[in-house]
mmCIF file with all atom_site columns, C-alpha atoms in Angstrom:
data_model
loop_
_atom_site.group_PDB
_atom_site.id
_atom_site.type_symbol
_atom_site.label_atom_id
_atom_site.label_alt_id
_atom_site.label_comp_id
_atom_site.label_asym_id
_atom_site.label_entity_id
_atom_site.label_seq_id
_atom_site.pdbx_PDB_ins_code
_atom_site.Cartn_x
_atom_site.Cartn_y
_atom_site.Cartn_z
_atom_site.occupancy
_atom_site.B_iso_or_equiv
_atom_site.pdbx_formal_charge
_atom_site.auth_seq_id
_atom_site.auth_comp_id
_atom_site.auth_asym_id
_atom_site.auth_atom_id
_atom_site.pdbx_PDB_model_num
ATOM 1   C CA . UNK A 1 1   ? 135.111 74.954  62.752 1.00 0.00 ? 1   UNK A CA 1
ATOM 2   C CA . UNK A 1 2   ? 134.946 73.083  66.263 1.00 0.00 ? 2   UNK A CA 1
ATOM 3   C CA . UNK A 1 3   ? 131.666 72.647  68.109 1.00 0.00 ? 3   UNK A CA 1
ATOM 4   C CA . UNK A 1 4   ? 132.995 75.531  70.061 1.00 0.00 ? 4   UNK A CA 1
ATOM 5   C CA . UNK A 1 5   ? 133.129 77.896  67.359 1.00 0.00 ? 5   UNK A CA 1
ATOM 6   C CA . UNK A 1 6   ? 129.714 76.811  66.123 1.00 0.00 ? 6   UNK A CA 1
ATOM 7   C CA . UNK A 1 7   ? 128.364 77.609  69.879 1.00 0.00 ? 7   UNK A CA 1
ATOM 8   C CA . UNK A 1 8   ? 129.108 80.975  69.699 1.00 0.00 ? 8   UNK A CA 1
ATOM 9   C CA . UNK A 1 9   ? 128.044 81.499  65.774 1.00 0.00 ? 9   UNK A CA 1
ATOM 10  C CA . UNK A 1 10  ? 124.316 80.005  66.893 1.00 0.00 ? 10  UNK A CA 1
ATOM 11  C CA . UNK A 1 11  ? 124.262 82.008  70.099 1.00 0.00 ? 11  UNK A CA 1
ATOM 12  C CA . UNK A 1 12  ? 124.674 84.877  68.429 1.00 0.00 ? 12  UNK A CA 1
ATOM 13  C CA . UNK A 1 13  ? 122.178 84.518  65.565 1.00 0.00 ? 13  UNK A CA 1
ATOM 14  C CA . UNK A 1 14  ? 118.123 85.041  65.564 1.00 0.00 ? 14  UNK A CA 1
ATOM 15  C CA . UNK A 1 15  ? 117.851 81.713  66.500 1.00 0.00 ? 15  UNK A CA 1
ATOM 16  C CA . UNK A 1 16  ? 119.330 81.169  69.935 1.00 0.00 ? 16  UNK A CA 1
ATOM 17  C CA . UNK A 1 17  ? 116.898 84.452  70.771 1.00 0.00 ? 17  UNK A CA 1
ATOM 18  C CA . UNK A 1 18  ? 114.540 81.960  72.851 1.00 0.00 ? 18  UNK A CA 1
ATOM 19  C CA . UNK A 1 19  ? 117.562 78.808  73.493 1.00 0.00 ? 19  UNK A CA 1
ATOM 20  C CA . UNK A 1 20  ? 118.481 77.900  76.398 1.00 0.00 ? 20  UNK A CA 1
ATOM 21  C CA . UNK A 1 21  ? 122.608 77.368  76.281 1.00 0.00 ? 21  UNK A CA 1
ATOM 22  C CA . UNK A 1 22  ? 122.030 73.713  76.481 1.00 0.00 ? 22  UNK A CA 1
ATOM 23  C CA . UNK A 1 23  ? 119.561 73.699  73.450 1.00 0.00 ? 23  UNK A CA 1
ATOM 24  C CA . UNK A 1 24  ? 122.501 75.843  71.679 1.00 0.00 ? 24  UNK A CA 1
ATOM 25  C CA . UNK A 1 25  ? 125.368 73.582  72.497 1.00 0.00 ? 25  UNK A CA 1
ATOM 26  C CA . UNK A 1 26  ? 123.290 70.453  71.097 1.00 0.00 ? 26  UNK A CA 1
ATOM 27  C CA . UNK A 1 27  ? 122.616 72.096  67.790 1.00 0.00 ? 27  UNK A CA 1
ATOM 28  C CA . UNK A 1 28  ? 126.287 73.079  67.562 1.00 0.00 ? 28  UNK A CA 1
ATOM 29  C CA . UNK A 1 29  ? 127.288 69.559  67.906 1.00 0.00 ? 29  UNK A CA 1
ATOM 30  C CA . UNK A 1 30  ? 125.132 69.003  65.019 1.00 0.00 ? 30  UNK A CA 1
ATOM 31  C CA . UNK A 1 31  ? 126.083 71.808  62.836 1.00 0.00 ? 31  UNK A CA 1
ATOM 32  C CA . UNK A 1 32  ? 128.265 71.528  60.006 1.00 0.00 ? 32  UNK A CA 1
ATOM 33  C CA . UNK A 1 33  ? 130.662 74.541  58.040 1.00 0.00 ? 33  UNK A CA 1
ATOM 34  C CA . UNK A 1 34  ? 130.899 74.770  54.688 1.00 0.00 ? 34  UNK A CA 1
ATOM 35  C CA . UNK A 1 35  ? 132.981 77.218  52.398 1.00 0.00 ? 35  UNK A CA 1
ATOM 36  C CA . UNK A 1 36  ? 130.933 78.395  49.405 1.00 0.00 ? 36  UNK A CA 1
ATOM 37  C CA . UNK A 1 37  ? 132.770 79.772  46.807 1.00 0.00 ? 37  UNK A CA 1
ATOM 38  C CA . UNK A 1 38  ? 130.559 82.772  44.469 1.00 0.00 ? 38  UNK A CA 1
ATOM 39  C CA . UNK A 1 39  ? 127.604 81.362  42.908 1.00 0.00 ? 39  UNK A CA 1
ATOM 40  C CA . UNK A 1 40  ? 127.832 77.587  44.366 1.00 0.00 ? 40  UNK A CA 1
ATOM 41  C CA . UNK A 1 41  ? 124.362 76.554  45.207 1.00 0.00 ? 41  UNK A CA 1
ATOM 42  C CA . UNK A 1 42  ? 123.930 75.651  49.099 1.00 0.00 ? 42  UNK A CA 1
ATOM 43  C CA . UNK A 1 43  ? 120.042 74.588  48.250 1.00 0.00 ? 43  UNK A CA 1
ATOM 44  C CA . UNK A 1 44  ? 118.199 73.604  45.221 1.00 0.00 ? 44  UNK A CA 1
ATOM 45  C CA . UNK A 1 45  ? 114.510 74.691  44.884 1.00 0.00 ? 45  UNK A CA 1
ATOM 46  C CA . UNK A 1 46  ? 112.121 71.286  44.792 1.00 0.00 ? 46  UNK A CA 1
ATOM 47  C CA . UNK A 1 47  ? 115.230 69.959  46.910 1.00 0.00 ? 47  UNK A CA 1
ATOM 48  C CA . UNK A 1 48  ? 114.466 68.119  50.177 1.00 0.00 ? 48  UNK A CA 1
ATOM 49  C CA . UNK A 1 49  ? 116.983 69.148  52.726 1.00 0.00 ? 49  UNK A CA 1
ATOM 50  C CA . UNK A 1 50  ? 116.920 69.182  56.353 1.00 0.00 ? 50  UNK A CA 1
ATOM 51  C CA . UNK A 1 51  ? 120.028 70.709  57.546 1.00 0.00 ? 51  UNK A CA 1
ATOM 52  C CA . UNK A 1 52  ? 119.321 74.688  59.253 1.00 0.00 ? 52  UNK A CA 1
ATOM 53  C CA . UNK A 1 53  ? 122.279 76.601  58.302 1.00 0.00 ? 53  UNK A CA 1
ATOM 54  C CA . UNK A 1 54  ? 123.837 79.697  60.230 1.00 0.00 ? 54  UNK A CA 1
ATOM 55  C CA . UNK A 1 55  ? 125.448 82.114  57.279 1.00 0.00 ? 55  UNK A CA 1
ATOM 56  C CA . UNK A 1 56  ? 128.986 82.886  58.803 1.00 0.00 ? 56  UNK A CA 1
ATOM 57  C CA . UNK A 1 57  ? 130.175 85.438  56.215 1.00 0.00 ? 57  UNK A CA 1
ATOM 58  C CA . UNK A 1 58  ? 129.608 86.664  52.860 1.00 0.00 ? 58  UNK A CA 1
ATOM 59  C CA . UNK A 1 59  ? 126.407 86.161  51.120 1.00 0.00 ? 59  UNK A CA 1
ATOM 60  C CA . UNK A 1 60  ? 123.326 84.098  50.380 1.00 0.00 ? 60  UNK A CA 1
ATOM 61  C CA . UNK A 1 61  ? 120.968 85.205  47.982 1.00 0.00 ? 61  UNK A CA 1
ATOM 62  C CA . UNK A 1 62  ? 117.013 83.250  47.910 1.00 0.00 ? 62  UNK A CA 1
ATOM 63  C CA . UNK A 1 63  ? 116.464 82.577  44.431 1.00 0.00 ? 63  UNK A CA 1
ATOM 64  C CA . UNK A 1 64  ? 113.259 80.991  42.460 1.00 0.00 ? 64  UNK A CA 1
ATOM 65  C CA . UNK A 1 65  ? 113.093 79.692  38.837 1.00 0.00 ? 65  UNK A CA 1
ATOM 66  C CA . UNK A 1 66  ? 111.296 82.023  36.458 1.00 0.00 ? 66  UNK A CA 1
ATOM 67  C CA . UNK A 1 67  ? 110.350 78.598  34.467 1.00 0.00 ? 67  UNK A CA 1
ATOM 68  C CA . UNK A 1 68  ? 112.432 79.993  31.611 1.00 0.00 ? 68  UNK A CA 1
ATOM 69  C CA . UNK A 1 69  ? 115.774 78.994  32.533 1.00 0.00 ? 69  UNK A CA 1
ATOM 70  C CA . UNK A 1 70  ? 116.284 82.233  34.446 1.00 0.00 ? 70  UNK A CA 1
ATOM 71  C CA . UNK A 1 71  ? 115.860 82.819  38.037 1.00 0.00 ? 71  UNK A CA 1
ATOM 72  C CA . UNK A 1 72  ? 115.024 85.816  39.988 1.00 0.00 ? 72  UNK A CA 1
ATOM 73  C CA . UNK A 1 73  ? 116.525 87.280  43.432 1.00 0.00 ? 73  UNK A CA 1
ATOM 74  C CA . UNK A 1 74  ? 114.217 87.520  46.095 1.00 0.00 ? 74  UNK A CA 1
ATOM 75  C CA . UNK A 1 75  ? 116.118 88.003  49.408 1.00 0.00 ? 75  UNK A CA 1
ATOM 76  C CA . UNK A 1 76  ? 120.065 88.629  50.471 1.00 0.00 ? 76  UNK A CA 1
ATOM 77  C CA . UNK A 1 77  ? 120.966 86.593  53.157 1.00 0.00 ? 77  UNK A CA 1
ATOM 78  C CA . UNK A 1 78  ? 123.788 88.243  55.704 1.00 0.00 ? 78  UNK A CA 1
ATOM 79  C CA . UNK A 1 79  ? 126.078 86.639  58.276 1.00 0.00 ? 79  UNK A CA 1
ATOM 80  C CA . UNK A 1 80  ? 123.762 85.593  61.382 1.00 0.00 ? 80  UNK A CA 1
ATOM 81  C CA . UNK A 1 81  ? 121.173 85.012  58.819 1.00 0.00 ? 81  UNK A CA 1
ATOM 82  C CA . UNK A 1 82  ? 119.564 81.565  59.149 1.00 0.00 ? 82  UNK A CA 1
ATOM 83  C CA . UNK A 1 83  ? 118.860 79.346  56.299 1.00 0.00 ? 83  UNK A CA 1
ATOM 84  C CA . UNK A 1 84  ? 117.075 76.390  55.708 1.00 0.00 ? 84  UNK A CA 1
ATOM 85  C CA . UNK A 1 85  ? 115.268 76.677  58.525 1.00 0.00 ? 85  UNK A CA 1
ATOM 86  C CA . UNK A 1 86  ? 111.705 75.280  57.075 1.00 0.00 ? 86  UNK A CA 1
ATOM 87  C CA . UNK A 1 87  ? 113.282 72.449  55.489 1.00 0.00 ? 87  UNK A CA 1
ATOM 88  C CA . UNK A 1 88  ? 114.854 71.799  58.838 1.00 0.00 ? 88  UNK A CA 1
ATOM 89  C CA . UNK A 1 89  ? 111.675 72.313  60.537 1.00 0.00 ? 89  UNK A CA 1
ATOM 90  C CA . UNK A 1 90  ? 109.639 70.589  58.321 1.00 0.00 ? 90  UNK A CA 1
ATOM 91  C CA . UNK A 1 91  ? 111.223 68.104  55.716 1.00 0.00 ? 91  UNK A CA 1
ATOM 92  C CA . UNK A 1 92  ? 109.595 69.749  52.514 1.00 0.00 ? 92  UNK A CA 1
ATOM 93  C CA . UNK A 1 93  ? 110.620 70.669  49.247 1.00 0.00 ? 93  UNK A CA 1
ATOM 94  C CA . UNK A 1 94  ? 112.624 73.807  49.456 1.00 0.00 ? 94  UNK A CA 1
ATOM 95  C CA . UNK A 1 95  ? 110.555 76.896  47.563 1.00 0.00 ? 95  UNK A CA 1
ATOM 96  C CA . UNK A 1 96  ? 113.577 78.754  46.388 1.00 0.00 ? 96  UNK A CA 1
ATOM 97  C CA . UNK A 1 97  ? 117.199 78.226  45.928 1.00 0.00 ? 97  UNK A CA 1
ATOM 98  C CA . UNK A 1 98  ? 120.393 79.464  48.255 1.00 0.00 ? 98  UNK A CA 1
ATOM 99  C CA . UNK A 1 99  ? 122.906 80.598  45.970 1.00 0.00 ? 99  UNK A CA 1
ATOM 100 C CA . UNK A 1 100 ? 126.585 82.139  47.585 1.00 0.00 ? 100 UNK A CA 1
ATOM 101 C CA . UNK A 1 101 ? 127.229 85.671  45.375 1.00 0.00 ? 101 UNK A CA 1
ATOM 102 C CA . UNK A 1 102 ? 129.965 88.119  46.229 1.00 0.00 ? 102 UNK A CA 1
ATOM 103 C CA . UNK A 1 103 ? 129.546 91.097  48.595 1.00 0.00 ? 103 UNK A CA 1
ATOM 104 C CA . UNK A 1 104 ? 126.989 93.175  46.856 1.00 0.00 ? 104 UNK A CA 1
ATOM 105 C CA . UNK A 1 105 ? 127.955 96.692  45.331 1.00 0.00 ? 105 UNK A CA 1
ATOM 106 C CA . UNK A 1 106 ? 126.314 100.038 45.779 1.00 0.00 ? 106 UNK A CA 1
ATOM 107 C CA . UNK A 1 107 ? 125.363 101.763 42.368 1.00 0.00 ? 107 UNK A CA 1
ATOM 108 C CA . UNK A 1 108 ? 125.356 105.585 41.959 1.00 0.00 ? 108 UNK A CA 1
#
């Protein structure tokens, strides 16, 4: 994606709510896409990772480790969605992991 592209993906999200269009061009200079394919991990819990991502489409879903191997979904993560914002904000260890998963399906 060009800088362009990224300019109008962070205007258009939560974030941009209180940016001015300067503030939103600089952080699409620095923003980076990325092409997740189903169940590729975009963060690691205990990871220490300062990018903020912008979800574009599809899916993230917030994950944490049960401590048995398993892990359990917390939070679905939709296109406009931020992510990583704490970690970007702050520079700690991520609580929970970003995982990509397929468009989820309605049950009857």
């Amino acid at each position: 994606m060009t800088s362009e592209n990224n300019f109008r993906m962070i205007r258009n999200s939560p974030l941009a709510v209180e940016l001015s269009e300067e503030q939103c061009m600089l952080l699409a200079k620095q923003a980076v896409t990325r092409n997740l394919k189903d169940g590729e991990v975009l963060i690691r819990e205990g990871a220490v990772n300062d990018q903020l991502h912008v979800v574009v489409s599809g899916n993230l879903t917030v994950t944490r480790e049960t401590g048995s191997g398993d892990w359990i979904a917390l939070d679905l993560l939709r296109p406009r969605d931020m992510a990583g914002e704490l970690g970007f904000l702050d520079g700690q260890e991520h609580s929970a992991t970003l995982r990509a998963v397929a468009r989820p399906r309605s049950l009857a």
